[in-house]
């Protein structure tokens, strides 16, 4: 009943990041290996921090198991179980301020959670949950595995309270290092994140709470599906005056 009341209080909102799955469990998962082949099975996941999978073992339908580390896969698609969905929904509305910005219906209805292989700021490979599917054409946003400060209250074994997001990991599809973006440094990093898109105009004071909208704008204005910039207007042709006959 508490969950229902909290979800009803959370209105649909503009573009937002997904909330990390804190308990990555479910009935099935599909891994795309580095050679392009896929493996599907019942997952047993070893997490390492928020939104970060250290390793996963897939129990195959035909028998046997397949143990996988981040370096073995390019992505992992996890179908979350009921408990994982409930945990995610609880975390998505874990404080009044976050509830006002969370599309709870989207959080509850998603069918898959996508993890992609990226790099931590120290260069080590990691299997990280993608938080911006659907507007990830230019920038990938992941949880900072150690970045969320929470004060949790257990109700029936589930977490129903927590703090705001303090940081994200960000990677450009064009390559480069993974960047740790902290709330208090967002305004200083705005140009580094979006300055390669001339169609975007820097706000007077960038706000961390509008980061999802900024990432979506970057994908829309400068992503692979962005509309081409209009061609500059042609200069009017100069017409030579015609001399009148003498």
CSV table of C-alpha atoms in Angstrom, one decimal:
chain,number,residue,atom,x,y,z
A,1,UNK,CA,0.0,0.0,0.0
A,2,UNK,CA,2.8,2.4,0.8
A,3,UNK,CA,4.4,1.8,-2.6
A,4,UNK,CA,1.1,2.4,-4.4
A,5,UNK,CA,0.7,5.7,-2.5
A,6,UNK,CA,4.2,6.9,-3.2
A,7,UNK,CA,3.9,6.0,-6.9
A,8,UNK,CA,0.7,7.8,-7.3
A,9,UNK,CA,2.4,10.9,-5.9
A,10,UNK,CA,5.1,10.8,-8.6
A,11,UNK,CA,3.9,12.6,-11.8
A,12,UNK,CA,5.0,11.8,-15.3
A,13,UNK,CA,8.0,14.1,-16.1
A,14,UNK,CA,10.2,15.3,-18.8
A,15,UNK,CA,13.3,13.3,-20.0
A,16,UNK,CA,15.0,11.6,-17.0
A,17,UNK,CA,17.6,9.0,-16.4
A,18,UNK,CA,16.5,5.6,-15.3
A,19,UNK,CA,17.1,4.7,-11.7
A,20,UNK,CA,19.8,2.0,-11.2
A,21,UNK,CA,18.7,-1.5,-10.4
A,22,UNK,CA,20.2,-2.2,-7.0
A,23,UNK,CA,19.4,-5.9,-7.0
A,24,UNK,CA,20.2,-7.2,-10.6
A,25,UNK,CA,18.2,-10.4,-10.5
A,26,UNK,CA,15.7,-11.9,-12.9
A,27,UNK,CA,14.5,-15.0,-14.7
A,28,UNK,CA,16.6,-14.5,-17.8
A,29,UNK,CA,19.4,-12.5,-19.3
A,30,UNK,CA,21.1,-12.4,-22.7
A,31,UNK,CA,24.7,-11.6,-23.1
A,32,UNK,CA,26.2,-10.3,-26.4
A,33,UNK,CA,29.8,-11.6,-26.5
A,34,UNK,CA,32.7,-9.8,-28.0
A,35,UNK,CA,32.6,-12.0,-31.1
A,36,UNK,CA,28.9,-11.0,-31.7
A,37,UNK,CA,27.4,-14.3,-30.6
A,38,UNK,CA,24.7,-14.4,-27.9
A,39,UNK,CA,24.2,-16.5,-24.8
A,40,UNK,CA,20.9,-16.7,-22.9
A,41,UNK,CA,20.3,-18.2,-19.5
A,42,UNK,CA,19.1,-17.7,-15.9
A,43,UNK,CA,21.5,-15.1,-14.4
A,44,UNK,CA,23.4,-15.2,-11.2
A,45,UNK,CA,25.0,-11.8,-10.8
A,46,UNK,CA,27.8,-10.5,-8.6
A,47,UNK,CA,27.4,-6.7,-8.3
A,48,UNK,CA,30.1,-4.3,-7.3
A,49,UNK,CA,28.6,-1.1,-6.3
A,50,UNK,CA,25.5,0.6,-7.8
A,51,UNK,CA,24.7,-0.3,-11.4
A,52,UNK,CA,28.0,-2.2,-11.8
A,53,UNK,CA,28.2,-6.0,-12.5
A,54,UNK,CA,31.5,-7.6,-11.5
A,55,UNK,CA,30.6,-11.0,-13.1
A,56,UNK,CA,27.6,-13.0,-14.2
A,57,UNK,CA,27.0,-16.7,-14.5
A,58,UNK,CA,24.3,-17.8,-16.9
A,59,UNK,CA,22.6,-21.1,-16.3
A,60,UNK,CA,21.9,-22.5,-19.8
A,61,UNK,CA,18.6,-24.0,-20.7
A,62,UNK,CA,20.4,-27.0,-22.3
A,63,UNK,CA,22.4,-27.6,-19.2
A,64,UNK,CA,25.7,-26.3,-18.0
A,65,UNK,CA,26.8,-22.8,-17.0
A,66,UNK,CA,28.7,-19.9,-18.7
A,67,UNK,CA,30.7,-17.6,-16.5
A,68,UNK,CA,31.3,-14.1,-17.9
A,69,UNK,CA,33.4,-11.1,-16.9
A,70,UNK,CA,33.0,-7.5,-18.3
A,71,UNK,CA,35.8,-8.2,-20.8
A,72,UNK,CA,33.9,-11.1,-22.3
A,73,UNK,CA,30.8,-9.2,-23.4
A,74,UNK,CA,29.7,-6.0,-25.1
A,75,UNK,CA,26.3,-5.9,-23.5
A,76,UNK,CA,24.0,-7.7,-21.1
A,77,UNK,CA,20.2,-7.5,-21.3
A,78,UNK,CA,18.6,-8.5,-18.0
A,79,UNK,CA,14.9,-9.1,-17.6
A,80,UNK,CA,14.4,-8.1,-14.0
A,81,UNK,CA,12.3,-10.1,-11.6
A,82,UNK,CA,9.6,-8.8,-9.4
A,83,UNK,CA,11.9,-8.0,-6.5
A,84,UNK,CA,14.3,-6.1,-8.7
A,85,UNK,CA,11.5,-4.1,-10.2
A,86,UNK,CA,10.1,-3.3,-6.7
A,87,UNK,CA,13.6,-2.3,-5.5
A,88,UNK,CA,14.0,0.0,-8.5
A,89,UNK,CA,10.6,1.6,-8.1
A,90,UNK,CA,11.3,2.1,-4.4
A,91,UNK,CA,14.6,3.8,-5.1
A,92,UNK,CA,13.2,5.9,-7.9
A,93,UNK,CA,10.9,7.6,-5.4
A,94,UNK,CA,13.2,7.3,-2.4
A,95,UNK,CA,12.9,11.0,-1.5
A,96,UNK,CA,10.2,13.7,-2.1
A,97,UNK,CA,12.6,15.6,-4.4
A,98,UNK,CA,13.3,12.6,-6.6
A,99,UNK,CA,9.6,11.6,-6.6
A,100,UNK,CA,8.8,14.9,-8.3
A,101,UNK,CA,11.2,14.1,-11.1
A,102,UNK,CA,10.5,10.4,-11.7
A,103,UNK,CA,8.2,8.8,-14.3
A,104,UNK,CA,7.1,5.9,-12.0
A,105,UNK,CA,5.1,4.3,-14.8
A,106,UNK,CA,8.2,4.0,-17.0
A,107,UNK,CA,10.2,2.6,-14.1
A,108,UNK,CA,7.7,-0.1,-13.4
A,109,UNK,CA,6.9,-1.1,-17.0
A,110,UNK,CA,10.3,-1.5,-18.5
A,111,UNK,CA,11.0,-5.0,-19.7
A,112,UNK,CA,14.8,-5.1,-19.9
A,113,UNK,CA,17.7,-3.5,-18.1
A,114,UNK,CA,20.6,-2.9,-20.4
A,115,UNK,CA,24.2,-3.1,-19.2
A,116,UNK,CA,27.1,-2.2,-21.6
A,117,UNK,CA,30.8,-2.8,-21.2
A,118,UNK,CA,32.6,0.5,-20.6
A,119,UNK,CA,35.5,1.7,-18.6
A,120,UNK,CA,35.8,3.2,-15.1
A,121,UNK,CA,37.7,6.4,-14.7
A,122,UNK,CA,40.7,4.3,-13.6
A,123,UNK,CA,40.6,2.5,-17.0
A,124,UNK,CA,39.4,-0.8,-15.8
A,125,UNK,CA,36.6,-2.5,-17.8
A,126,UNK,CA,33.2,-2.7,-16.1
A,127,UNK,CA,29.7,-3.8,-17.0
A,128,UNK,CA,27.6,-0.8,-16.3
A,129,UNK,CA,23.8,-0.1,-16.4
A,130,UNK,CA,22.9,2.3,-19.2
A,131,UNK,CA,20.7,5.0,-17.6
A,132,UNK,CA,19.7,6.9,-20.8
A,133,UNK,CA,18.4,4.3,-23.3
A,134,UNK,CA,16.5,6.0,-26.1
A,135,UNK,CA,18.6,9.2,-26.0
A,136,UNK,CA,22.1,7.6,-26.0
A,137,UNK,CA,23.1,8.5,-29.5
A,138,UNK,CA,26.1,10.6,-28.5
A,139,UNK,CA,26.6,10.3,-24.8
A,140,UNK,CA,26.3,7.2,-22.5
A,141,UNK,CA,25.4,7.8,-18.9
A,142,UNK,CA,26.1,5.2,-16.2
A,143,UNK,CA,25.7,5.2,-12.4
A,144,UNK,CA,28.8,6.0,-10.4
A,145,UNK,CA,29.2,2.7,-8.5
A,146,UNK,CA,30.3,4.6,-5.4
A,147,UNK,CA,28.4,7.8,-6.0
A,148,UNK,CA,25.0,7.6,-4.4
A,149,UNK,CA,24.8,8.5,-0.7
A,150,UNK,CA,21.7,7.0,0.9
A,151,UNK,CA,20.1,6.7,4.2
A,152,UNK,CA,18.0,3.6,3.9
A,153,UNK,CA,15.0,2.4,6.0
A,154,UNK,CA,14.0,-1.2,5.6
A,155,UNK,CA,10.3,-2.0,5.2
A,156,UNK,CA,9.7,-5.7,4.6
A,157,UNK,CA,13.3,-6.1,3.5
A,158,UNK,CA,13.1,-3.3,0.9
A,159,UNK,CA,14.7,0.1,0.8
A,160,UNK,CA,12.2,2.9,0.9
A,161,UNK,CA,14.3,5.9,1.6
A,162,UNK,CA,17.5,7.4,0.2
A,163,UNK,CA,19.5,10.4,-0.8
A,164,UNK,CA,19.8,12.2,-4.1
A,165,UNK,CA,22.2,11.2,-6.9
A,166,UNK,CA,25.5,12.9,-6.4
A,167,UNK,CA,27.4,11.8,-9.5
A,168,UNK,CA,27.3,9.9,-12.8
A,169,UNK,CA,29.9,8.3,-15.1
A,170,UNK,CA,29.7,9.6,-18.7
A,171,UNK,CA,31.3,8.3,-21.9
A,172,UNK,CA,31.1,9.7,-25.4
A,173,UNK,CA,30.3,7.3,-28.2
A,174,UNK,CA,33.0,9.0,-30.2
A,175,UNK,CA,35.6,7.7,-27.7
A,176,UNK,CA,37.8,9.1,-25.0
A,177,UNK,CA,38.1,8.6,-21.3
A,178,UNK,CA,35.1,8.0,-19.0
A,179,UNK,CA,34.4,11.1,-17.1
A,180,UNK,CA,33.1,11.3,-13.5
A,181,UNK,CA,30.6,14.1,-13.3
A,182,UNK,CA,29.8,15.3,-9.8
A,183,UNK,CA,26.9,17.5,-8.9
A,184,UNK,CA,29.0,20.4,-7.6
A,185,UNK,CA,31.3,20.3,-10.7
A,186,UNK,CA,28.6,20.1,-13.4
A,187,UNK,CA,28.7,23.7,-14.4
A,188,UNK,CA,32.5,23.6,-14.9
A,189,UNK,CA,32.2,20.4,-17.0
A,190,UNK,CA,29.3,21.6,-19.3
A,191,UNK,CA,31.6,22.7,-22.1
A,192,UNK,CA,33.6,19.5,-22.0
A,193,UNK,CA,30.4,17.5,-22.2
A,194,UNK,CA,28.5,19.4,-24.8
A,195,UNK,CA,30.8,22.0,-26.3
A,196,UNK,CA,31.3,19.9,-29.5
A,197,UNK,CA,27.7,20.6,-30.4
A,198,UNK,CA,27.5,24.1,-31.9
A,199,UNK,CA,23.7,23.9,-32.0
A,200,UNK,CA,23.6,23.9,-28.1
A,201,UNK,CA,23.9,27.1,-26.2
A,202,UNK,CA,25.4,27.0,-22.7
A,203,UNK,CA,23.0,28.2,-20.0
A,204,UNK,CA,24.1,31.0,-17.8
A,205,UNK,CA,24.4,28.6,-14.9
A,206,UNK,CA,24.2,24.9,-15.8
A,207,UNK,CA,22.3,22.8,-13.3
A,208,UNK,CA,23.0,19.1,-12.5
A,209,UNK,CA,19.3,18.4,-12.2
A,210,UNK,CA,18.8,19.2,-15.9
A,211,UNK,CA,21.6,16.9,-17.0
A,212,UNK,CA,19.2,14.4,-18.6
A,213,UNK,CA,17.6,17.1,-20.7
A,214,UNK,CA,21.1,18.4,-21.7
A,215,UNK,CA,22.1,14.9,-22.8
A,216,UNK,CA,18.9,14.4,-24.7
A,217,UNK,CA,19.4,17.8,-26.5
A,218,UNK,CA,22.9,16.8,-27.4
A,219,UNK,CA,21.7,13.6,-29.0
A,220,UNK,CA,18.8,15.3,-30.8
A,221,UNK,CA,20.8,18.2,-32.1
A,222,UNK,CA,24.2,16.6,-32.9
A,223,UNK,CA,23.5,12.9,-32.9
A,224,UNK,CA,23.4,10.6,-36.0
A,225,UNK,CA,19.7,11.3,-36.5
A,226,UNK,CA,20.0,15.1,-36.1
A,227,UNK,CA,18.6,17.2,-38.9
A,228,UNK,CA,21.3,18.7,-41.2
A,229,UNK,CA,22.0,22.3,-40.6
A,230,UNK,CA,20.3,24.5,-43.2
A,231,UNK,CA,22.6,25.6,-46.0
A,232,UNK,CA,23.6,29.3,-45.9
A,233,UNK,CA,21.5,31.6,-48.1
A,234,UNK,CA,23.1,32.1,-51.5
A,235,UNK,CA,24.4,35.6,-52.2
A,236,UNK,CA,22.2,37.4,-54.8
A,237,UNK,CA,23.8,37.4,-58.2
A,238,UNK,CA,25.1,40.7,-59.4
A,239,UNK,CA,23.4,41.8,-62.6
A,240,UNK,CA,25.6,43.9,-64.9
A,241,UNK,CA,23.7,46.9,-66.2
A,242,UNK,CA,22.8,46.8,-69.9
A,243,UNK,CA,24.2,49.7,-71.8
A,244,UNK,CA,21.6,51.6,-73.8
A,245,UNK,CA,22.3,51.9,-77.5
A,246,UNK,CA,23.7,55.2,-78.6
